[in-house]
Amino acid sequence: MSDALQRRTRVTSSHWGAFEVDVEDDRIVATRPFAADPNPSAIPAVLPAAVHHRSRIARPSIRRGWLERRARGGRGSEAFVELPWDEALDIAAAEIDRVRRSHGNAAIFGGSYGWGSAGRFHHAQSQLHRFLNCIGGYVATFGSYSTGCAQAIMPHVFGEPFLKLLYEHQEGWQTIHDHTETLVMFGGINAKNAQVSMGGITEHETADWFARFAAKGMHCVNIGPQRGDAPADCAWMPLRPASDTALMLALAHVLDAEGLIDGDFLNRCTVGFARFRPYLTGEADGQPKSPDWAGPICGVAPESIRALARRMAATRTLITVAWSLQRAEHGEQPYWMSAVLAAMLGQIGLPGGGVGYGYGAIGGVGKSLLGLTGMTLPQGTNPVRRVIPVARIGDMLRHPGQPYDFNGRRETYPDIRLIHWAGGNPFHHHQDLNGLHEAWQRPETIIVHDPWWTATAKRADIVFPATTPYEREDIGRTNLDDYLFHMPRLIPPVGEARDDYDILSGLAARLGAGPAFTEGRDAAAWIDRLYADYRDRAALKGVEVPDLETLKARNWVRLPIRSDGPNRTLFAPFREDPAAAPLRTPSGRIEIFSEAVASFGYDDCPGHPVWLPPAEWLGAATAAAPLHLVSPQPGDKLHSQLESALADVPGARPETLLMHPDDAARREIRTGDLVRVFNTRGACRARVRVSDDILSGVVALPTGAWFGDPGGNLDPHGNPNVLTRDTGTSRLAQGCSAHSALVEVSRLDP
Ligand SMILES: Nc1nc2c(c(=O)[nH]1)N[C@H]1C(S)=C(S)[C@@H](COP(=O)(O)OP(=O)(O)OC[C@H]3O[C@@H](n4cnc5c(=O)[nH]c(N)nc54)[C@H](O)[C@@H]3O)O[C@H]1N2
Ligand SMILES: Nc1nc2c(c(=O)[nH]1)N[C@H]1C(S)=C(S)[C@@H](COP(=O)(O)OP(=O)(O)OC[C@H]3O[C@@H](n4cnc5c(=O)[nH]c(N)nc54)[C@H](O)[C@@H]3O)O[C@H]1N2
Ligand SMILES: [Mo]
């Protein structure tokens, strides 16, 4: 700390970690790793170029057709007119007012999903939600693209909100290191993804833990389509995407057939095994879910399944499940089934045993920290009580007033006239972007704040240039990390950019909600208030946090909130005495069969986990679309952020498509070749890397390239979401199904 003080190092924090920043003449000129980070991410290297990039939005801009005639068509193709701030704010406020008066606030969509800034106060989505609540409310969203499916199904199984399960109750790395003998990783545990954590991650430690696991001789198995999803010294069991549930059922079948089930645990701590077992054995439908059955579905030898099941029963085993498995059609099933499999093994509640979700998905999972809450902008209450599942936005725009199912309820889509988005990029993150582009033409008005001319900003009517975190002061902290940052304002706003807070204050004032929104505070006064609240809460937990002036002088501090020793084990008290420490499920126990889920009557999510093939996977491959596309997170950035500057690196775009040598040879494709990746929904370019690190029949194209041309044309940059299917995971969860798509690939002549 004193070191940082003497060097006057200017450090800032971000979703991909802390880093040092050099500033000269009001420009960011270089970034360097943060000294205390054992494995710093390379993502910030491109930041100086991105912050000052020509793709920054310079001034408030309004689409010409909308400005002149309120024309709806033309989003994404028409030119913009730049206006002075006051004029643009007047126009936007008048339009918001018109819509709320003539159609009510339920005609305003403010879900605004996305990973805007890591700073606590200038969190764009929180700012927007507070603003919209102050002016009468908005249509909100449930869940995330990350874990929306799990957020709906897992409370039926474990009785806890999924995020609480994730962040407050999972085994720490130290406990895993000390107790786990077999680590079975569905979808791997990916150091590339662990670079990132929402709100920040200062010490990147996932890779080091795996080195220690290897040194200890822990048996680690990565089950999935890509070898690279886990560190190189882990065993790899290649598996066809979307077939995990079949494999888990077969493992369960072996446990059952060979007498390896923990009957005492099932009796004491679960309900419904007797209703599930006839399905497992085949008594119910004539099909035993045996390794011989699962083998061809999964592309795994039945003998390997038997061997793994026996090892899992004989050793302390932790099953981990990547979030990607539920970002797929029927993603409910592998999540539920993983809990059933762990229950049958009977190690839930023992240190280093049971099941965990999302290790490696973000770097914060697995860190054992004392949770310190607070420092979130109060959002008020939303008078409009309408919420759609977050990934159903395209469906909502296409089907106003139409019914849909969600988690046991029959709901109706609102009729959206105005969309207001800050801190997200739906034309990066949503599925079937050509379909979204069509649906996006329907609302009367679209308002977007972003620092850059993203594909979403280009498809808006009113565009407000937002500052980046480097152009404003903030506090960086998350309860998944043990550091606290003062994020200094490093440079003045680029162009005429304003903070989201200032933009929304300007709109609120014009809509008669100025005092309600600002409470008379400027940004600095809000930061003071949020910080003081955080300090008070920390003090209640016995943690001393420096005052704000001290933090400003120091730039950052490490908080004494690590609990690296043996930590509390998920479900240990429940395991000990389920009657005394019941779960919050209807039965108080883990639900292998859920009466609640069964009562919904959904054939795509019945009362216990089942194997359900998705519409698109290798088992349904066709001559026109024979390859399964997975679209993982990119290793060199966060989603679509910093993309404009990365795309300037020679040879960086289009994105790289990973392809197996057999699939490449059949198509006369070699490493470095440009290809067309296509299906009936769209097409994009990509550059191929041929490698046997991917299962034959599967191709991987990371997300994050900016979406170029709409329509059936060729997206030039390689955005996989021109190919993905816009469908809910099931009627129960309605989550994002990004990983369920079939495609074909052909060589493009140079
Ligand atoms: N095919 C496929 N698609 C996927 C996924 C997948 O696995 N496969 N994964 C999904 C998942 S899990 C996620 S989380 C989403 C991510 O999707 P998004 O979160 O929408 O992606 P980002 O690129 O992070 O978008 C953040 C936007 O906020 C802007 N921004 C940054 N700071 C600020 C600020 O201070 N103010 C304002 N106004 N704007 C700011 C950035 O410039 C950027 O445009 O993608 C989803 N899409
Ligand atoms: N560097 C970087 N890190 C990130 C992000 C980023 O943009 N950049 N985004 C962050 C966000 S928002 C999120 S939500 C997390 C996402 O974390 P995850 O959901 O865990 O990550 P993905 O990269 O989507 O997928 C991980 C791997 O799952 C495998 N997979 C796909 N389908 C299946 C399947 O059916 N079965 C099995 N067994 N495996 C399958 C693929 O091979 C893929 O590489 O990552 C976070 N981390
Ligand atoms: Mo995510």
mmCIF file of N, CA, C and O in Angstrom, residues 96 99-101 103-109 132-139 382-384 416:
data_model
loop_
_atom_site.group_PDB
_atom_site.id
_atom_site.type_symbol
_atom_site.label_atom_id
_atom_site.label_comp_id
_atom_site.label_asym_id
_atom_site.label_seq_id
_atom_site.Cartn_x
_atom_site.Cartn_y
_atom_site.Cartn_z
ATOM 1 N N ILE A 96 -40.026 10.193 -24.546
ATOM 2 C CA ILE A 96 -40.333 9.309 -23.405
ATOM 3 C C ILE A 96 -41.679 9.726 -22.802
ATOM 4 O O ILE A 96 -42.530 8.884 -22.488
ATOM 5 N N VAL A 99 -44.644 8.656 -24.975
ATOM 6 C CA VAL A 99 -44.934 7.216 -24.891
ATOM 7 C C VAL A 99 -45.591 6.878 -23.555
ATOM 8 O O VAL A 99 -46.581 6.145 -23.514
ATOM 9 N N ARG A 100 -45.069 7.423 -22.468
ATOM 10 C CA ARG A 100 -45.672 7.035 -21.177
ATOM 11 C C ARG A 100 -47.083 7.587 -21.049
ATOM 12 O O ARG A 100 -47.940 6.965 -20.446
ATOM 13 N N ARG A 101 -47.337 8.773 -21.631
ATOM 14 C CA ARG A 101 -48.696 9.323 -21.556
ATOM 15 C C ARG A 101 -49.672 8.566 -22.458
ATOM 16 O O ARG A 101 -50.792 8.267 -22.059
ATOM 17 N N HIS A 103 -49.249 5.448 -23.944
ATOM 18 C CA HIS A 103 -49.310 3.977 -23.859
ATOM 19 C C HIS A 103 -49.038 3.432 -22.461
ATOM 20 O O HIS A 103 -49.160 2.223 -22.244
ATOM 21 N N GLY A 104 -48.620 4.295 -21.549
ATOM 22 C CA GLY A 104 -48.296 3.817 -20.198
ATOM 23 C C GLY A 104 -46.847 3.336 -20.132
ATOM 24 O O GLY A 104 -46.229 3.023 -21.151
ATOM 25 N N ASN A 105 -46.343 3.251 -18.906
ATOM 26 C CA ASN A 105 -44.933 2.869 -18.749
ATOM 27 C C ASN A 105 -44.670 1.411 -19.110
ATOM 28 O O ASN A 105 -43.514 1.035 -19.338
ATOM 29 N N ALA A 106 -45.714 0.582 -19.184
ATOM 30 C CA ALA A 106 -45.507 -0.814 -19.600
ATOM 31 C C ALA A 106 -45.198 -0.908 -21.089
ATOM 32 O O ALA A 106 -44.981 -1.996 -21.622
ATOM 33 N N ALA A 107 -45.153 0.237 -21.781
ATOM 34 C CA ALA A 107 -44.725 0.248 -23.188
ATOM 35 C C ALA A 107 -43.243 0.596 -23.312
ATOM 36 O O ALA A 107 -42.714 0.713 -24.413
ATOM 37 N N ILE A 108 -42.572 0.754 -22.158
ATOM 38 C CA ILE A 108 -41.133 1.090 -22.172
ATOM 39 C C ILE A 108 -40.341 -0.129 -21.731
ATOM 40 O O ILE A 108 -40.543 -0.647 -20.623
ATOM 41 N N PHE A 109 -39.435 -0.592 -22.566
ATOM 42 C CA PHE A 109 -38.574 -1.719 -22.191
ATOM 43 C C PHE A 109 -37.248 -1.172 -21.676
ATOM 44 O O PHE A 109 -36.523 -0.492 -22.401
ATOM 45 N N LEU A 132 -35.683 5.035 -14.674
ATOM 46 C CA LEU A 132 -36.997 4.611 -15.188
ATOM 47 C C LEU A 132 -37.996 4.426 -14.048
ATOM 48 O O LEU A 132 -39.188 4.722 -14.202
ATOM 49 N N ASN A 133 -37.519 3.954 -12.903
ATOM 50 C CA ASN A 133 -38.428 3.848 -11.757
ATOM 51 C C ASN A 133 -38.936 5.223 -11.331
ATOM 52 O O ASN A 133 -40.099 5.375 -10.950
ATOM 53 N N CYS A 134 -38.040 6.213 -11.406
ATOM 54 C CA CYS A 134 -38.439 7.570 -11.003
ATOM 55 C C CYS A 134 -39.462 8.186 -11.957
ATOM 56 O O CYS A 134 -40.187 9.098 -11.576
ATOM 57 N N ILE A 135 -39.493 7.709 -13.209
ATOM 58 C CA ILE A 135 -40.432 8.328 -14.154
ATOM 59 C C ILE A 135 -41.650 7.442 -14.409
ATOM 60 O O ILE A 135 -42.372 7.624 -15.375
ATOM 61 N N GLY A 136 -41.880 6.437 -13.551
ATOM 62 C CA GLY A 136 -43.115 5.676 -13.669
ATOM 63 C C GLY A 136 -42.955 4.196 -13.963
ATOM 64 O O GLY A 136 -43.945 3.472 -13.975
ATOM 65 N N GLY A 137 -41.717 3.754 -14.175
ATOM 66 C CA GLY A 137 -41.482 2.323 -14.305
ATOM 67 C C GLY A 137 -41.254 1.854 -15.725
ATOM 68 O O GLY A 137 -41.332 2.620 -16.684
ATOM 69 N N TYR A 138 -41.010 0.541 -15.854
ATOM 70 C CA TYR A 138 -40.588 -0.033 -17.138
ATOM 71 C C TYR A 138 -40.767 -1.539 -17.109
ATOM 72 O O TYR A 138 -40.893 -2.140 -16.034
ATOM 73 N N VAL A 139 -40.738 -2.155 -18.267
ATOM 74 C CA VAL A 139 -40.735 -3.613 -18.355
ATOM 75 C C VAL A 139 -39.317 -4.092 -18.070
ATOM 76 O O VAL A 139 -38.356 -3.653 -18.727
ATOM 77 N N ASN A 382 -40.253 -0.436 -8.884
ATOM 78 C CA ASN A 382 -40.787 -0.329 -10.239
ATOM 79 C C ASN A 382 -42.311 -0.464 -10.183
ATOM 80 O O ASN A 382 -42.830 -1.541 -9.891
ATOM 81 N N PRO A 383 -43.023 0.619 -10.465
ATOM 82 C CA PRO A 383 -44.490 0.536 -10.406
ATOM 83 C C PRO A 383 -45.058 -0.400 -11.479
ATOM 84 O O PRO A 383 -46.182 -0.883 -11.324
ATOM 85 N N VAL A 384 -44.306 -0.638 -12.553
ATOM 86 C CA VAL A 384 -44.771 -1.562 -13.598
ATOM 87 C C VAL A 384 -44.314 -2.959 -13.204
ATOM 88 O O VAL A 384 -43.137 -3.231 -13.121
ATOM 89 N N ILE A 416 -44.314 -3.202 -26.610
ATOM 90 C CA ILE A 416 -43.234 -2.230 -26.371
ATOM 91 C C ILE A 416 -43.181 -1.169 -27.472
ATOM 92 O O ILE A 416 -43.103 -1.492 -28.656
#
